[in-house]
PDB file of C-alpha atoms in Angstrom:
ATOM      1  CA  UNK A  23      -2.073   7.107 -16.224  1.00 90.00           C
ATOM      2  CA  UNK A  24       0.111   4.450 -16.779  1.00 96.00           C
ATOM      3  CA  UNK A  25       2.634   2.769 -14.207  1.00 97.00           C
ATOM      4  CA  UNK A  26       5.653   4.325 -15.911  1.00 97.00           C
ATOM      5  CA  UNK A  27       4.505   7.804 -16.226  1.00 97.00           C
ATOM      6  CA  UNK A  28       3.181   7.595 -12.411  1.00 98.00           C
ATOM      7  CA  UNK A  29       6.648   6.017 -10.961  1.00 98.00           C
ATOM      8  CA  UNK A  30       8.732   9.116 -13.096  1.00 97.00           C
ATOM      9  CA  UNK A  31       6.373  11.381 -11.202  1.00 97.00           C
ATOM     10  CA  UNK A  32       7.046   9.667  -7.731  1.00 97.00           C
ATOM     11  CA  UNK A  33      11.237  10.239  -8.115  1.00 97.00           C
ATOM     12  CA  UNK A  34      10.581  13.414  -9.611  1.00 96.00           C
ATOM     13  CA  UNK A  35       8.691  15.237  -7.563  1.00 95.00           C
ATOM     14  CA  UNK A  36       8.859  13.276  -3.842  1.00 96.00           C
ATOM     15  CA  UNK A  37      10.967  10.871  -2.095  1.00 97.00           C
ATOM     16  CA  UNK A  38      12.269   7.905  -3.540  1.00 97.00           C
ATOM     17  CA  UNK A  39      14.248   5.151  -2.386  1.00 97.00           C
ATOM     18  CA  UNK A  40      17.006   3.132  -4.119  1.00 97.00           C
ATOM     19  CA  UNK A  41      15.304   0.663  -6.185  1.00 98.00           C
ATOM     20  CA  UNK A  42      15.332  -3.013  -5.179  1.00 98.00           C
ATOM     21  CA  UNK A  43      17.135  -5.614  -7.048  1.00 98.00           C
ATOM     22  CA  UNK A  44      15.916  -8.407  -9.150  1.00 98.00           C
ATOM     23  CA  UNK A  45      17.807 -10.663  -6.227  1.00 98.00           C
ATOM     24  CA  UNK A  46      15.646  -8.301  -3.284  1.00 98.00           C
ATOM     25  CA  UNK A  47      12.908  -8.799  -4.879  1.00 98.00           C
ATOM     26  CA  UNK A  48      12.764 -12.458  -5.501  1.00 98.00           C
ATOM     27  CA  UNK A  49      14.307 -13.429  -2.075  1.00 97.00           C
ATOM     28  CA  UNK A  50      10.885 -11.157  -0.590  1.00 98.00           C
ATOM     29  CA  UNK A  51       9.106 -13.283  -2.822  1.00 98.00           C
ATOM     30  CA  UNK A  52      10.546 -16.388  -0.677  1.00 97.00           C
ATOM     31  CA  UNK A  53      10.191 -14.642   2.480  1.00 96.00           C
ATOM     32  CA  UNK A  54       6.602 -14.303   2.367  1.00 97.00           C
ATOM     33  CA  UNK A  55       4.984 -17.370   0.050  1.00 97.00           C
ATOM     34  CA  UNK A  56       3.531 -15.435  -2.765  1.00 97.00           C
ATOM     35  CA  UNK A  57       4.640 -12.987  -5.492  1.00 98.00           C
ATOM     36  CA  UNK A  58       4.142  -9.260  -6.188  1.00 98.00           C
ATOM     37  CA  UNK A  59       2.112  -8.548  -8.929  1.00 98.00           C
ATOM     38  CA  UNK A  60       3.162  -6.260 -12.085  1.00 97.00           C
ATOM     39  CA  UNK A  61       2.108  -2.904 -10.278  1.00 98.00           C
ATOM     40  CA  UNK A  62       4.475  -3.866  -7.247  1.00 98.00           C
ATOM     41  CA  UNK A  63       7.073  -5.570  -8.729  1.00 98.00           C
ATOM     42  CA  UNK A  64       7.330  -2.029 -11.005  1.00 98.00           C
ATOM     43  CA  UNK A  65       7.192   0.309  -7.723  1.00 98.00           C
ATOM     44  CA  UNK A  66      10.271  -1.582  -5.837  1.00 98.00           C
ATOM     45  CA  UNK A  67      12.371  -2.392  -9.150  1.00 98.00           C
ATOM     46  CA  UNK A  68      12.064   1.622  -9.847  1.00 98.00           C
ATOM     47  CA  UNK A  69      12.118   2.113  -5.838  1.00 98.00           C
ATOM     48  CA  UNK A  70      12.630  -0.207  -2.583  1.00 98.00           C
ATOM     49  CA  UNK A  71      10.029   2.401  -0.875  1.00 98.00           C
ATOM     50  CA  UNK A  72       9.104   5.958  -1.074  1.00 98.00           C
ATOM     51  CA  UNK A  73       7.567   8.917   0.704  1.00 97.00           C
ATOM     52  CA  UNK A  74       5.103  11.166  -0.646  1.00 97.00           C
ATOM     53  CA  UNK A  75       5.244  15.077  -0.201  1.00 95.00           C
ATOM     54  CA  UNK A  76       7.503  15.433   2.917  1.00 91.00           C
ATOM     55  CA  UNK A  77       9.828  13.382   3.872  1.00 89.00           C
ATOM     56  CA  UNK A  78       9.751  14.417   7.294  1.00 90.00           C
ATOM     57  CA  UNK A  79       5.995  13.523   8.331  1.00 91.00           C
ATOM     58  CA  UNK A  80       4.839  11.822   4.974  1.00 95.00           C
ATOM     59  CA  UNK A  81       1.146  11.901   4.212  1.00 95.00           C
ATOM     60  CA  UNK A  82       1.871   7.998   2.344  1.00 96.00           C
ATOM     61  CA  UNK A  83       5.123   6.444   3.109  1.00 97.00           C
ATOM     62  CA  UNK A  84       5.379   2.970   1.181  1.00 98.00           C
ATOM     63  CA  UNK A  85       8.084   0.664   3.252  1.00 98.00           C
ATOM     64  CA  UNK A  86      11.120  -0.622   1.190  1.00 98.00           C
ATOM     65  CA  UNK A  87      10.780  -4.507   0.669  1.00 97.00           C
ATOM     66  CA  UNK A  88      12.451  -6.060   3.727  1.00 96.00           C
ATOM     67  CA  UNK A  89      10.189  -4.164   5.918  1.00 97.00           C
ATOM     68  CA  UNK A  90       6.655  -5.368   4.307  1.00 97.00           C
ATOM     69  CA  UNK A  91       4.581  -6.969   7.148  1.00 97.00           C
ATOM     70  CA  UNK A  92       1.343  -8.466   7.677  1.00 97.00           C
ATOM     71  CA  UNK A  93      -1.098  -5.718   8.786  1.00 94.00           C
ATOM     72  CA  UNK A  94      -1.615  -7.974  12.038  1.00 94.00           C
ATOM     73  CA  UNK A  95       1.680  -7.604  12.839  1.00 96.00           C
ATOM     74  CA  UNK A  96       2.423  -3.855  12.367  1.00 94.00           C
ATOM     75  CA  UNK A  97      -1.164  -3.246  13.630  1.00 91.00           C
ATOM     76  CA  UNK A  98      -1.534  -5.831  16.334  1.00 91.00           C
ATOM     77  CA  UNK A  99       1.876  -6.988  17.322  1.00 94.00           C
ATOM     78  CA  UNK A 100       0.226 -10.993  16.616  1.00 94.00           C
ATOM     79  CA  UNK A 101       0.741 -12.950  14.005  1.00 95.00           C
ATOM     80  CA  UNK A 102      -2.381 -15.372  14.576  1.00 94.00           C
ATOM     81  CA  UNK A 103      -5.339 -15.627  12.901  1.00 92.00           C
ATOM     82  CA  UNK A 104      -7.351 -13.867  16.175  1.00 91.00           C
ATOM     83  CA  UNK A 105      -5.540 -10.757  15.182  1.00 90.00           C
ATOM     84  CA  UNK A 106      -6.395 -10.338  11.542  1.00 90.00           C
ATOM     85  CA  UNK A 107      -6.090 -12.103   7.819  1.00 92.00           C
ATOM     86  CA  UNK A 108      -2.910 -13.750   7.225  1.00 95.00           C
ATOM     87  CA  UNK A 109      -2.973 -12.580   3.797  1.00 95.00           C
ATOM     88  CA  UNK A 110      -3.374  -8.558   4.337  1.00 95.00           C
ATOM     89  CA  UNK A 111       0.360  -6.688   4.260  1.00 97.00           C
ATOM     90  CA  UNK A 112       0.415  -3.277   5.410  1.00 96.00           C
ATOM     91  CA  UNK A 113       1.762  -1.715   2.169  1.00 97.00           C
ATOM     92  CA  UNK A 114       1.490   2.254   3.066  1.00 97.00           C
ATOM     93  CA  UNK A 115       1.531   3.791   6.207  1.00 95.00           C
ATOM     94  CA  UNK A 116      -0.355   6.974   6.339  1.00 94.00           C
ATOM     95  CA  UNK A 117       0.015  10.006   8.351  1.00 87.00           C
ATOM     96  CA  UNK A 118      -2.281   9.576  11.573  1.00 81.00           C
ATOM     97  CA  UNK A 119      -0.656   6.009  11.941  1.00 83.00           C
ATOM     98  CA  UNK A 120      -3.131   4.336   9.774  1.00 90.00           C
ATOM     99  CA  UNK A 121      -2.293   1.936   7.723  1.00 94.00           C
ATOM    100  CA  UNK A 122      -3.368   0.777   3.580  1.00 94.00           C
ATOM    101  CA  UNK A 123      -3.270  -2.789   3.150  1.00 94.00           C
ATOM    102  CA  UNK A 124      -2.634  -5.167   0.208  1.00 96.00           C
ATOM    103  CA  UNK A 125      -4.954  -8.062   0.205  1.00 95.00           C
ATOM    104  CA  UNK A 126      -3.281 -10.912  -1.734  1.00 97.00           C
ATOM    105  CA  UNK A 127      -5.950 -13.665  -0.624  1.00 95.00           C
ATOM    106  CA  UNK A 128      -7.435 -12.282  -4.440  1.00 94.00           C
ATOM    107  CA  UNK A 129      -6.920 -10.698  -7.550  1.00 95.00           C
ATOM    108  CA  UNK A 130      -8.774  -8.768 -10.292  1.00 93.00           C
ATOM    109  CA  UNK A 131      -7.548  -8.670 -13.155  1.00 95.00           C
ATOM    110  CA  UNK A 132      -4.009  -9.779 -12.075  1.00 96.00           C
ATOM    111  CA  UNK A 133      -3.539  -7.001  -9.570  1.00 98.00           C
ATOM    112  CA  UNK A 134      -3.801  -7.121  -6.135  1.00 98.00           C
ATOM    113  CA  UNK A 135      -7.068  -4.971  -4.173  1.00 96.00           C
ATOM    114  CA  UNK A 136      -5.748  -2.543  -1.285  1.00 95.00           C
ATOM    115  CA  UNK A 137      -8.388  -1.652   1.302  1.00 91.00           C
ATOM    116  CA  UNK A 138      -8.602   0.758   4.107  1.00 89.00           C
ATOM    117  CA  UNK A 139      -6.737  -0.061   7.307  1.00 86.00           C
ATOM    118  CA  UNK A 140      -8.301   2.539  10.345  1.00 78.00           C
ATOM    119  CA  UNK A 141      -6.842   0.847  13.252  1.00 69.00           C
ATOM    120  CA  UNK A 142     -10.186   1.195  15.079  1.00 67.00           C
ATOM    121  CA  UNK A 143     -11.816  -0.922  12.785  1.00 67.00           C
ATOM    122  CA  UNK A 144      -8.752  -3.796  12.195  1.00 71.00           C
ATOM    123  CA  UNK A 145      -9.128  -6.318  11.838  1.00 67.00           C
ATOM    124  CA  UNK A 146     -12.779  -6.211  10.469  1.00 70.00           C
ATOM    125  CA  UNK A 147     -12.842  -8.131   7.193  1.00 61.00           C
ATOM    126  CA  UNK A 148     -15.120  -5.909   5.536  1.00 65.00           C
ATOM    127  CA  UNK A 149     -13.312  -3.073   5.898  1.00 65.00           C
ATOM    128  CA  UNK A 150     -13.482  -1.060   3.175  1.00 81.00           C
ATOM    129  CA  UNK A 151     -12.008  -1.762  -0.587  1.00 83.00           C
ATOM    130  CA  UNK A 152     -10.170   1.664  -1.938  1.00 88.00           C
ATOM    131  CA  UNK A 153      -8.758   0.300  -4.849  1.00 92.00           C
ATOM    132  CA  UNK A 154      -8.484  -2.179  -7.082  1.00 94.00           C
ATOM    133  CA  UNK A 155      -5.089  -1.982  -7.758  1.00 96.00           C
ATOM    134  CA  UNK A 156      -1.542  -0.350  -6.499  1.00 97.00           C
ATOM    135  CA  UNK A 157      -1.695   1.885  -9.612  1.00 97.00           C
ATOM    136  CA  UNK A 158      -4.918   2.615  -9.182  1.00 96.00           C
ATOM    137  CA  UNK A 159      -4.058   4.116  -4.949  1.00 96.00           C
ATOM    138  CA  UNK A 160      -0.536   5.208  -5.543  1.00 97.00           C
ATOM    139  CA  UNK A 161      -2.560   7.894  -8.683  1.00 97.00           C
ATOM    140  CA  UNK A 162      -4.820   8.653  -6.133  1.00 95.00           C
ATOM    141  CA  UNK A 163      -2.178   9.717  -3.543  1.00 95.00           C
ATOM    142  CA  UNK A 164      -0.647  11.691  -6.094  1.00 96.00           C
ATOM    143  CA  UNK A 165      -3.076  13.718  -6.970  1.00 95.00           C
ATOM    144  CA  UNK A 166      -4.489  14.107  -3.500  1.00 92.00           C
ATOM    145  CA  UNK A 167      -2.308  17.085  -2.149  1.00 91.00           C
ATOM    146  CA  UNK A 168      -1.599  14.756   1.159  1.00 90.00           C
ATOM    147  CA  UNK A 169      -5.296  14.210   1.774  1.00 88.00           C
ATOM    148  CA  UNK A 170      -7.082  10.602   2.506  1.00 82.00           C
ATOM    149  CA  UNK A 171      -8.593  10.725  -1.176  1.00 84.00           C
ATOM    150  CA  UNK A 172     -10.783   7.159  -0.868  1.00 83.00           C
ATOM    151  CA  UNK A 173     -12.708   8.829   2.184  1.00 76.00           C
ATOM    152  CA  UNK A 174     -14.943  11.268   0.327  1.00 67.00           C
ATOM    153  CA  UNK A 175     -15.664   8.640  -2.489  1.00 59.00           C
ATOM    154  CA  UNK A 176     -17.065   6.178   0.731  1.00 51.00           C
ATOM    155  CA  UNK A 177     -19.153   9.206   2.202  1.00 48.00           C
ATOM    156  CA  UNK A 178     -20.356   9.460  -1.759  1.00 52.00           C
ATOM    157  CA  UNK A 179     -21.207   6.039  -2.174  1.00 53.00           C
ATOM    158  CA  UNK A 180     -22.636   5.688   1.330  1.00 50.00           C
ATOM    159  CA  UNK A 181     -25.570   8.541   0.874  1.00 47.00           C
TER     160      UNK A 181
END
């Protein structure tokens, strides 16, 4: 499905925030030493953030652009390397308190991969890959009626 089609979808049927502006966007860009790539730059020029299927206790709740952290931050409260990869943000928080994170040490095919962050595994560098891209999750969590979707393709791959 393609980024347009999937971002209608998002302010259609869930919880969208304002989108960011151009200026937002680029002074984030600044802030943090490296850019978004087309699938993110998409999500906060159509929305600074959004929550999926209840806006009270969201199953994914994607932070608007001034509140994008590193994961060892949000996860760890430290902001050395002890703590966790400089270059993982903590791009959706899901409902349990876990956390997805945007890797942005590398990129395939342009985008940026987004791996599994279970707190009782951070700040493990081989946790788990879930997707290769921002489109790729955020059609995932739409389709997954609230549920952890990646989990039973890892039990899957793992038999």
């Amino acid at each position: 499905m393609s980024m347009s089609a999937l971002l209608e979808e998002v302010s259609r049927l869930h919880h969208a925030r304002h989108p960011a502006t151009p200026a937002q966007v680029d002074a984030f860009e600044q802030r943090v030493g490296w850019r978004l790539d087309a699938d993110l730059r998409a999500f906060y020029l159509h929305c600074d953030g959004a929550d999926l299927f209840d806006r009270a206790g969201p199953a994914f709740s994607f932070p608007p652009l001034s509140e994008l952290r590193r994961a060892r931050v949000v996860m760890s409260q430290d902001d050395t390397d002890k703590a966790g990869p400089a270059s993982w943000y903590a791009i959706c928080e899901v409902r349990d308190g876990n956390f997805i994170l945007l890797d942005v040490s590398q990129q395939h095919d342009g985008r940026y991969p987004l791996r599994d962050g279970f707190r009782e595994g951070f700040p493990n560098p081989t946790q788990c890959q879930i997707s290769s891209s921002f489109s790729e999750f955020l059609e995932g969590a739409l389709r997954s009626n609230g549920r952890w979707f990646w989990l039973k393709k890892l039990m899957q791959e793992e038999r």
